[in-house]
Short mmCIF file of C-alpha atoms in Angstrom, two decimals:
data_model
loop_
_atom_site.label_atom_id
_atom_site.label_comp_id
_atom_site.label_asym_id
_atom_site.label_seq_id
_atom_site.Cartn_x
_atom_site.Cartn_y
_atom_site.Cartn_z
CA MET E 106 128.26 46.70 -106.25
CA GLN E 107 126.89 48.59 -102.98
CA LEU E 108 125.96 45.90 -100.44
CA THR E 109 124.29 47.05 -97.79
CA LEU E 110 122.48 45.37 -94.63
CA SER E 111 120.11 47.63 -92.75
CA GLY E 112 119.00 47.13 -88.61
CA ILE E 113 119.43 43.31 -88.90
CA SER E 114 119.23 40.81 -86.19
CA GLN E 115 119.61 37.13 -85.76
CA ARG E 116 117.87 34.69 -83.33
CA VAL E 117 118.13 30.95 -82.28
CA GLY E 118 114.92 30.26 -80.61
CA ALA E 119 115.91 31.76 -77.44
CA GLN E 120 119.56 32.75 -78.17
CA THR E 121 120.44 36.08 -80.09
CA TRP E 122 123.03 35.66 -83.05
CA LEU E 123 123.51 38.92 -83.87
CA TYR E 124 122.21 41.31 -82.27
CA ASP E 125 120.73 44.83 -84.38
CA MET E 126 123.68 45.99 -86.89
CA SER E 127 123.93 48.06 -89.95
CA LEU E 128 126.78 48.13 -92.68
CA ALA E 129 127.47 48.99 -96.20
CA PRO E 130 131.09 47.52 -96.98
CA ALA E 131 133.49 49.71 -99.21
CA PRO E 132 132.29 48.56 -102.81
CA GLY E 133 135.12 47.27 -104.58
CA ALA E 134 137.06 46.80 -101.98
CA VAL E 135 138.25 43.63 -99.03
CA THR E 136 136.62 44.79 -96.30
CA VAL E 137 136.99 41.71 -92.70
CA LEU E 138 135.25 40.87 -90.94
CA LEU E 139 137.18 40.65 -87.47
CA GLY E 140 136.67 38.45 -83.95
CA ALA E 141 136.89 35.91 -82.40
CA THR E 142 134.81 32.74 -83.18
CA GLN E 143 131.52 33.21 -81.89
CA ALA E 144 131.53 36.51 -82.88
CA GLY E 145 128.80 35.69 -85.73
CA LYS E 146 130.83 36.39 -88.46
CA THR E 147 129.68 33.03 -89.75
CA THR E 148 126.10 34.12 -89.08
CA LEU E 149 126.54 37.20 -90.84
CA MET E 150 128.80 36.43 -93.59
CA ARG E 151 124.92 33.86 -94.77
CA LEU E 152 122.69 36.65 -95.10
CA MET E 153 125.20 38.37 -96.97
CA ALA E 154 125.01 35.39 -99.03
CA GLY E 155 121.31 34.89 -98.57
CA LEU E 156 121.49 31.84 -97.13
CA ASP E 157 118.80 32.60 -94.34
CA VAL E 158 116.94 35.28 -93.76
CA PRO E 159 117.37 37.58 -90.81
CA SER E 160 115.26 37.88 -87.71
CA SER E 161 114.58 42.12 -88.49
CA GLY E 162 115.82 44.31 -90.92
CA SER E 163 116.91 43.68 -94.59
CA VAL E 164 119.59 43.26 -96.59
CA LEU E 165 119.52 45.23 -100.02
CA VAL E 166 121.91 44.73 -103.07
CA ASP E 167 122.26 48.45 -105.43
CA GLY E 168 119.12 50.03 -103.36
CA HIS E 169 117.05 47.00 -103.68
CA ASP E 170 115.56 44.77 -101.30
CA VAL E 171 117.39 41.13 -101.48
CA THR E 172 116.05 40.00 -98.79
CA GLY E 173 114.97 36.98 -98.33
CA THR E 174 116.27 36.51 -101.97
CA PRO E 175 117.84 32.48 -101.83
CA VAL E 176 121.66 31.81 -102.55
CA ARG E 177 121.20 30.43 -106.10
CA GLU E 178 118.84 33.49 -107.50
CA ARG E 179 122.27 35.52 -106.26
CA ASN E 180 125.41 36.61 -108.35
CA VAL E 181 128.06 35.11 -105.30
CA ALA E 182 131.55 33.50 -105.19
CA MET E 183 131.95 31.58 -101.67
CA VAL E 184 134.90 30.29 -100.18
CA TYR E 185 134.78 28.15 -96.46
CA GLN E 186 137.05 26.71 -94.22
CA GLN E 187 136.55 23.19 -95.42
CA PHE E 188 138.63 22.19 -98.51
CA ILE E 189 135.01 22.20 -100.73
CA ASN E 190 135.58 20.48 -104.22
CA TYR E 191 133.95 18.42 -107.00
CA PRO E 192 135.44 14.75 -105.70
CA SER E 193 134.97 13.21 -109.63
CA MET E 194 136.00 16.14 -111.46
CA THR E 195 139.82 16.86 -112.49
CA VAL E 196 141.51 20.56 -110.80
CA TYR E 197 140.67 22.60 -114.40
CA ASP E 198 136.81 21.25 -114.52
CA ASN E 199 136.34 22.28 -110.76
CA ILE E 200 138.20 25.77 -112.15
CA ALA E 201 136.24 26.17 -115.34
CA SER E 202 132.61 24.59 -114.27
CA PRO E 203 131.43 28.16 -112.54
CA LEU E 204 132.58 29.53 -116.73
CA LYS E 205 131.06 26.83 -118.47
CA LEU E 206 127.73 27.17 -115.68
CA GLY E 207 127.55 30.99 -117.81
CA GLY E 208 128.06 29.63 -121.21
CA ARG E 209 132.04 31.17 -121.64
CA PRO E 210 133.47 30.19 -125.33
CA LYS E 211 135.78 26.91 -124.88
CA ALA E 212 138.27 29.40 -125.51
CA GLU E 213 138.02 31.85 -123.36
CA ILE E 214 137.38 29.49 -120.27
CA ASP E 215 140.48 27.24 -121.05
CA ARG E 216 141.99 30.88 -120.75
CA ARG E 217 140.16 32.51 -117.62
CA VAL E 218 141.07 28.90 -115.96
CA ARG E 219 145.07 27.91 -116.87
CA GLU E 220 145.21 31.56 -115.82
CA LEU E 221 144.58 30.77 -112.29
CA ALA E 222 146.29 28.41 -112.00
CA ALA E 223 148.99 29.96 -112.65
CA LYS E 224 148.54 32.42 -109.74
CA LEU E 225 147.52 30.12 -107.95
CA HIS E 226 150.54 28.13 -107.93
CA ILE E 227 148.24 25.26 -109.10
CA ASP E 228 148.71 25.27 -113.10
CA VAL E 229 150.89 21.47 -112.86
CA PHE E 230 147.54 19.42 -111.25
CA LEU E 231 145.16 20.95 -113.65
CA ASP E 232 144.78 17.36 -114.47
CA ARG E 233 144.76 15.88 -110.96
CA LEU E 234 141.60 15.16 -109.17
CA PRO E 235 141.68 17.01 -106.13
CA ALA E 236 142.00 13.80 -102.87
CA GLU E 237 145.37 13.38 -105.56
CA LEU E 238 146.07 17.03 -103.46
CA SER E 239 147.81 18.36 -100.61
CA GLY E 240 145.26 19.92 -97.87
CA GLY E 241 146.93 23.25 -99.74
CA GLN E 242 146.61 22.79 -103.19
CA GLN E 243 143.06 21.69 -101.98
CA GLN E 244 142.07 25.08 -100.89
CA ARG E 245 143.67 26.69 -103.84
CA VAL E 246 141.48 25.30 -106.29
CA ALA E 247 138.67 26.16 -104.27
CA LEU E 248 139.67 29.86 -104.72
CA ALA E 249 140.27 29.43 -108.05
CA ARG E 250 136.60 28.34 -108.90
CA ALA E 251 135.31 31.40 -106.81
CA LEU E 252 137.53 33.60 -108.57
CA ALA E 253 136.42 31.72 -112.07
CA LYS E 254 133.01 33.00 -110.79
CA ASN E 255 133.99 36.29 -111.50
CA ALA E 256 131.37 37.27 -109.07
CA PRO E 257 130.37 41.14 -107.98
CA LEU E 258 130.26 39.73 -104.52
CA MET E 259 133.13 37.96 -102.42
CA LEU E 260 133.08 36.28 -99.33
CA LEU E 261 135.07 34.15 -97.78
CA ASP E 262 134.58 32.92 -94.02
CA GLU E 263 138.37 31.89 -92.63
CA PRO E 264 139.48 30.14 -95.85
CA LEU E 265 143.43 29.80 -94.16
CA VAL E 266 142.27 28.49 -90.89
CA ASN E 267 143.24 24.21 -91.89
CA LEU E 268 146.16 25.27 -93.16
CA ASP E 269 149.59 25.48 -91.60
CA TYR E 270 151.24 28.34 -91.31
CA LYS E 271 154.13 29.14 -93.98
CA LEU E 272 151.09 28.67 -96.28
CA ARG E 273 148.44 30.63 -94.64
CA GLU E 274 151.26 33.19 -94.83
CA GLU E 275 151.32 32.24 -98.95
CA LEU E 276 148.14 32.29 -99.26
CA ARG E 277 147.76 35.90 -97.57
CA GLU E 278 149.50 37.56 -99.87
CA GLU E 279 148.80 35.77 -103.38
CA LEU E 280 145.26 37.00 -101.94
CA SER E 281 146.10 40.67 -101.71
CA ALA E 282 147.39 40.79 -105.22
CA LEU E 283 144.11 39.23 -106.66
CA PHE E 284 141.76 40.93 -104.63
CA ALA E 285 143.45 44.57 -105.26
CA ALA E 286 143.76 44.07 -109.01
CA GLY E 287 140.28 42.77 -108.85
CA ASP E 288 136.55 44.73 -108.59
CA ALA E 289 134.80 42.27 -106.57
CA THR E 290 133.23 43.94 -103.46
CA VAL E 291 135.07 41.09 -100.92
CA ILE E 292 133.66 40.17 -97.57
CA TYR E 293 136.68 37.69 -96.05
CA ALA E 294 136.23 36.63 -92.06
CA THR E 295 138.82 36.05 -89.90
CA THR E 296 140.10 35.81 -86.13
CA GLU E 297 143.32 36.98 -86.61
CA PRO E 298 144.21 40.41 -86.63
CA SER E 299 146.80 39.94 -88.41
CA GLU E 300 146.02 39.26 -91.82
CA ALA E 301 142.81 41.47 -91.49
CA LEU E 302 145.91 43.85 -90.93
CA LEU E 303 147.43 42.63 -94.34
CA LEU E 304 143.83 42.48 -96.30
CA GLY E 305 141.87 44.22 -95.18
CA GLY E 306 141.85 48.47 -96.83
CA TRP E 307 138.49 47.49 -94.34
CA THR E 308 137.37 46.13 -90.52
CA ALA E 309 134.77 45.76 -89.25
CA VAL E 310 134.97 44.46 -85.67
CA MET E 311 132.62 42.09 -83.71
CA ASP E 312 132.19 40.16 -80.47
CA ALA E 313 129.33 37.94 -79.17
CA GLY E 314 127.15 38.68 -81.78
CA GLU E 315 128.11 43.08 -81.72
CA LEU E 316 129.18 45.60 -84.37
CA LEU E 317 132.21 47.33 -82.35
CA GLN E 318 133.41 49.16 -85.02
CA TYR E 319 133.82 49.35 -88.88
CA GLY E 320 136.21 51.84 -91.07
CA PRO E 321 139.58 51.60 -92.82
CA THR E 322 142.18 49.08 -91.58
CA ALA E 323 144.82 50.94 -90.22
CA GLU E 324 142.32 53.65 -89.06
CA VAL E 325 140.81 50.46 -86.17
CA PHE E 326 143.94 49.68 -85.62
CA HIS E 327 145.21 52.85 -85.21
CA ARG E 328 142.36 54.13 -83.41
CA PRO E 329 140.49 51.46 -81.58
CA ALA E 330 136.44 53.32 -80.29
CA SER E 331 136.53 51.04 -76.97
CA LEU E 332 139.09 48.98 -74.91
CA ARG E 333 137.08 45.77 -76.31
CA VAL E 334 137.30 46.96 -80.22
CA ALA E 335 141.32 46.89 -78.54
CA LYS E 336 141.35 43.63 -77.30
CA ALA E 337 139.54 42.20 -80.09
CA PHE E 338 142.33 43.26 -82.48
CA SER E 339 145.15 43.64 -81.03
CA ASP E 340 148.38 40.54 -81.22
CA PRO E 341 149.97 39.43 -78.96
CA PRO E 342 147.08 41.40 -76.21
CA MET E 343 147.62 44.94 -76.24
CA ASN E 344 149.10 44.87 -72.52
CA LEU E 345 146.06 46.72 -69.73
CA LEU E 346 147.26 48.25 -66.52
CA ALA E 347 144.76 50.09 -63.84
CA ALA E 348 145.42 53.41 -63.45
CA GLU E 349 143.34 56.48 -62.18
CA VAL E 350 142.99 60.09 -63.73
CA ALA E 351 146.21 62.44 -61.60
CA GLU E 352 147.52 65.58 -62.03
CA ARG E 353 149.59 65.37 -64.53
CA GLY E 354 148.71 62.22 -66.42
CA ALA E 355 147.61 59.22 -65.59
CA ARG E 356 149.07 57.54 -62.32
CA LEU E 357 149.71 53.79 -61.63
CA SER E 358 148.88 51.08 -59.05
CA THR E 359 152.29 51.74 -57.82
CA GLY E 360 152.00 55.87 -58.11
CA GLU E 361 154.26 55.94 -60.66
CA VAL E 362 152.94 59.05 -63.10
CA ILE E 363 152.24 58.21 -66.41
CA ALA E 364 151.89 61.45 -68.68
CA VAL E 365 149.18 61.52 -71.13
CA GLU E 366 147.04 63.89 -71.70
CA LEU E 367 143.73 63.37 -70.65
CA PRO E 368 140.48 65.31 -71.41
CA ARG E 369 139.33 67.41 -68.44
CA GLU E 370 136.29 65.37 -67.77
CA SER E 371 137.73 62.27 -67.39
CA SER E 372 136.25 59.18 -65.83
CA ARG E 373 138.53 59.19 -62.34
CA GLY E 374 138.64 54.84 -63.01
CA LEU E 375 140.67 54.28 -66.03
CA THR E 376 142.72 51.62 -68.26
CA LEU E 377 145.81 52.66 -69.90
CA GLY E 378 147.01 49.94 -73.63
CA ILE E 379 149.68 49.45 -74.64
CA ARG E 380 150.96 47.59 -77.59
CA ALA E 381 153.71 44.88 -77.39
CA SER E 382 155.11 46.23 -80.07
CA ALA E 383 155.78 49.77 -77.86
CA LEU E 384 157.59 48.60 -74.99
CA ARG E 385 161.46 48.19 -75.46
CA VAL E 386 164.40 47.47 -72.90
CA GLN E 387 166.69 50.26 -74.00
CA PRO E 388 164.91 53.54 -71.92
CA ARG E 389 164.51 57.21 -74.73
CA PRO E 390 164.09 60.20 -73.59
CA GLY E 391 161.20 60.87 -71.49
CA ASP E 392 160.23 57.14 -71.11
CA VAL E 393 158.57 55.37 -67.95
CA ALA E 394 160.71 52.37 -66.16
CA LEU E 395 158.28 49.59 -65.77
CA PRO E 396 160.84 47.19 -63.69
CA GLY E 397 160.02 43.60 -63.79
CA ARG E 398 161.43 39.73 -64.07
CA VAL E 399 161.78 37.77 -67.36
CA GLU E 400 158.47 34.59 -66.89
CA LEU E 401 158.88 33.96 -70.33
CA ALA E 402 160.76 34.32 -73.43
CA GLU E 403 159.60 33.11 -77.20
CA ILE E 404 161.21 33.89 -80.62
CA SER E 405 158.30 33.74 -83.62
CA GLY E 406 159.54 34.69 -86.92
CA SER E 407 162.56 37.58 -87.44
CA ASP E 408 160.40 38.28 -84.18
CA THR E 409 161.16 37.78 -79.73
CA PHE E 410 158.23 37.48 -77.26
CA VAL E 411 158.91 38.40 -73.62
CA HIS E 412 156.57 37.98 -70.46
CA VAL E 413 158.11 39.88 -67.82
CA HIS E 414 156.45 39.83 -64.67
CA THR E 415 156.28 43.45 -63.34
CA ALA E 416 154.69 45.51 -60.42
CA VAL E 417 151.99 47.24 -62.72
CA GLY E 418 151.30 43.64 -63.36
CA GLU E 419 152.53 41.23 -66.50
CA LEU E 420 153.06 42.62 -69.86
CA VAL E 421 154.56 41.45 -72.81
CA ALA E 422 157.08 42.50 -75.19
CA GLN E 423 157.13 42.07 -78.73
CA LEU E 424 161.11 42.82 -79.85
CA THR E 425 161.94 43.13 -83.46
CA GLY E 426 165.02 40.91 -83.63
CA VAL E 427 166.29 37.21 -81.62
CA HIS E 428 166.84 38.24 -78.10
CA GLU E 429 168.25 36.01 -75.27
CA PHE E 430 166.77 36.08 -71.79
CA ASP E 431 167.42 34.34 -68.51
CA LEU E 432 164.27 32.82 -67.12
CA GLY E 433 163.91 34.52 -63.47
CA ALA E 434 166.50 37.36 -64.74
CA GLY E 435 165.51 41.15 -63.99
CA LEU E 436 165.11 43.41 -66.71
CA THR E 437 162.88 46.93 -66.96
CA LEU E 438 160.97 47.56 -69.78
CA HIS E 439 160.66 51.11 -71.29
CA VAL E 440 157.85 52.69 -72.71
CA SER E 441 156.74 56.63 -74.04
CA PRO E 442 153.32 57.97 -73.04
CA THR E 443 153.19 59.21 -76.42
CA GLN E 444 152.79 55.76 -76.69
CA VAL E 445 149.85 54.96 -74.34
CA TYR E 446 146.09 54.58 -74.37
CA ALA E 447 143.77 55.54 -72.30
CA PHE E 448 140.15 54.09 -71.67
CA ASP E 449 137.02 55.08 -69.83
CA ALA E 450 135.59 53.13 -66.66
CA THR E 451 132.68 52.32 -68.94
CA GLY E 452 135.66 51.47 -71.41
CA ALA E 453 135.91 54.19 -74.23
CA LEU E 454 138.55 55.23 -75.95
CA LEU E 455 139.98 58.76 -74.75
CA VAL E 456 143.69 59.34 -75.69
CA ALA E 457 145.47 56.77 -78.67
CA PRO E 458 149.29 57.72 -80.09
CA GLN E 459 149.78 59.95 -82.48
CA ARG E 460 150.19 57.51 -85.72
CA ARG E 461 153.58 58.46 -87.68
CA THR E 462 152.83 60.61 -90.93
#
């Protein structure tokens, strides 16, 4: 199905929750709504579902205006942060409920329920009540019920946020495979850039009720249209350095010049962006050196995040593998000029690193 939001906005009293925006998510694919809490993701999804009516603009499905059509009259499946299941029904009956409402044959219902339960690793719990399951297992039940509905539009509002780290990692991979195997248009809201990179064929970046950029996930990540998008789509946060235009690139506050190729008409004031993964402790030919001292080193999974105080500001480097650093010790970080972003005084993107093909 083709869902199209045309010039929609949402106001509640004197407050604007969504500013005028238009969006047509790619049909039959996953679109991730990425943004911090209160960016407007849930408000936007409620308009998509028909739970609310926009203050202005229209919602179209396959070219037909459905603005104001209530959710019960639309074929939509939804999964929320909370574990919403029917408490008096077994896991089996919870998953089967949308199929029974659709009048499917008993044999088909049984096959579909057991197939989804097996994919989500809850087949051993089919005879139990939701209250007898852990939080992660209950959320798998809610996901299975939504998938069983086989709706052309599936909305997931931060469905993994209340689960522990290990469960989130497992379910992300499972959901990615399930979505790829289906033909529904999936809208998935998250605050985590890593989820967008894993799940999203397409990503819409939102901030404070505004739609900042929409496009293929890899393109939005590697070529953020603005500083606001780069901040929203970086974890850990992108390192930002104040600079100004110099004859052969961008001059840092220390006088060091980074040889980035800026457009001729660039504004004098710049902000340079360096992703944590672009910083290294071992230099390569052509690198710029950023000396400093270690303030913190923390291990996360198979990476080490080292925080370094330098003359140009606080920097965070993401190093592959487990590394040990003494607090307060001197450490020089290195970056290639080809891995540096540049934004003008208004925050618009001027230069982005070239992607490896």
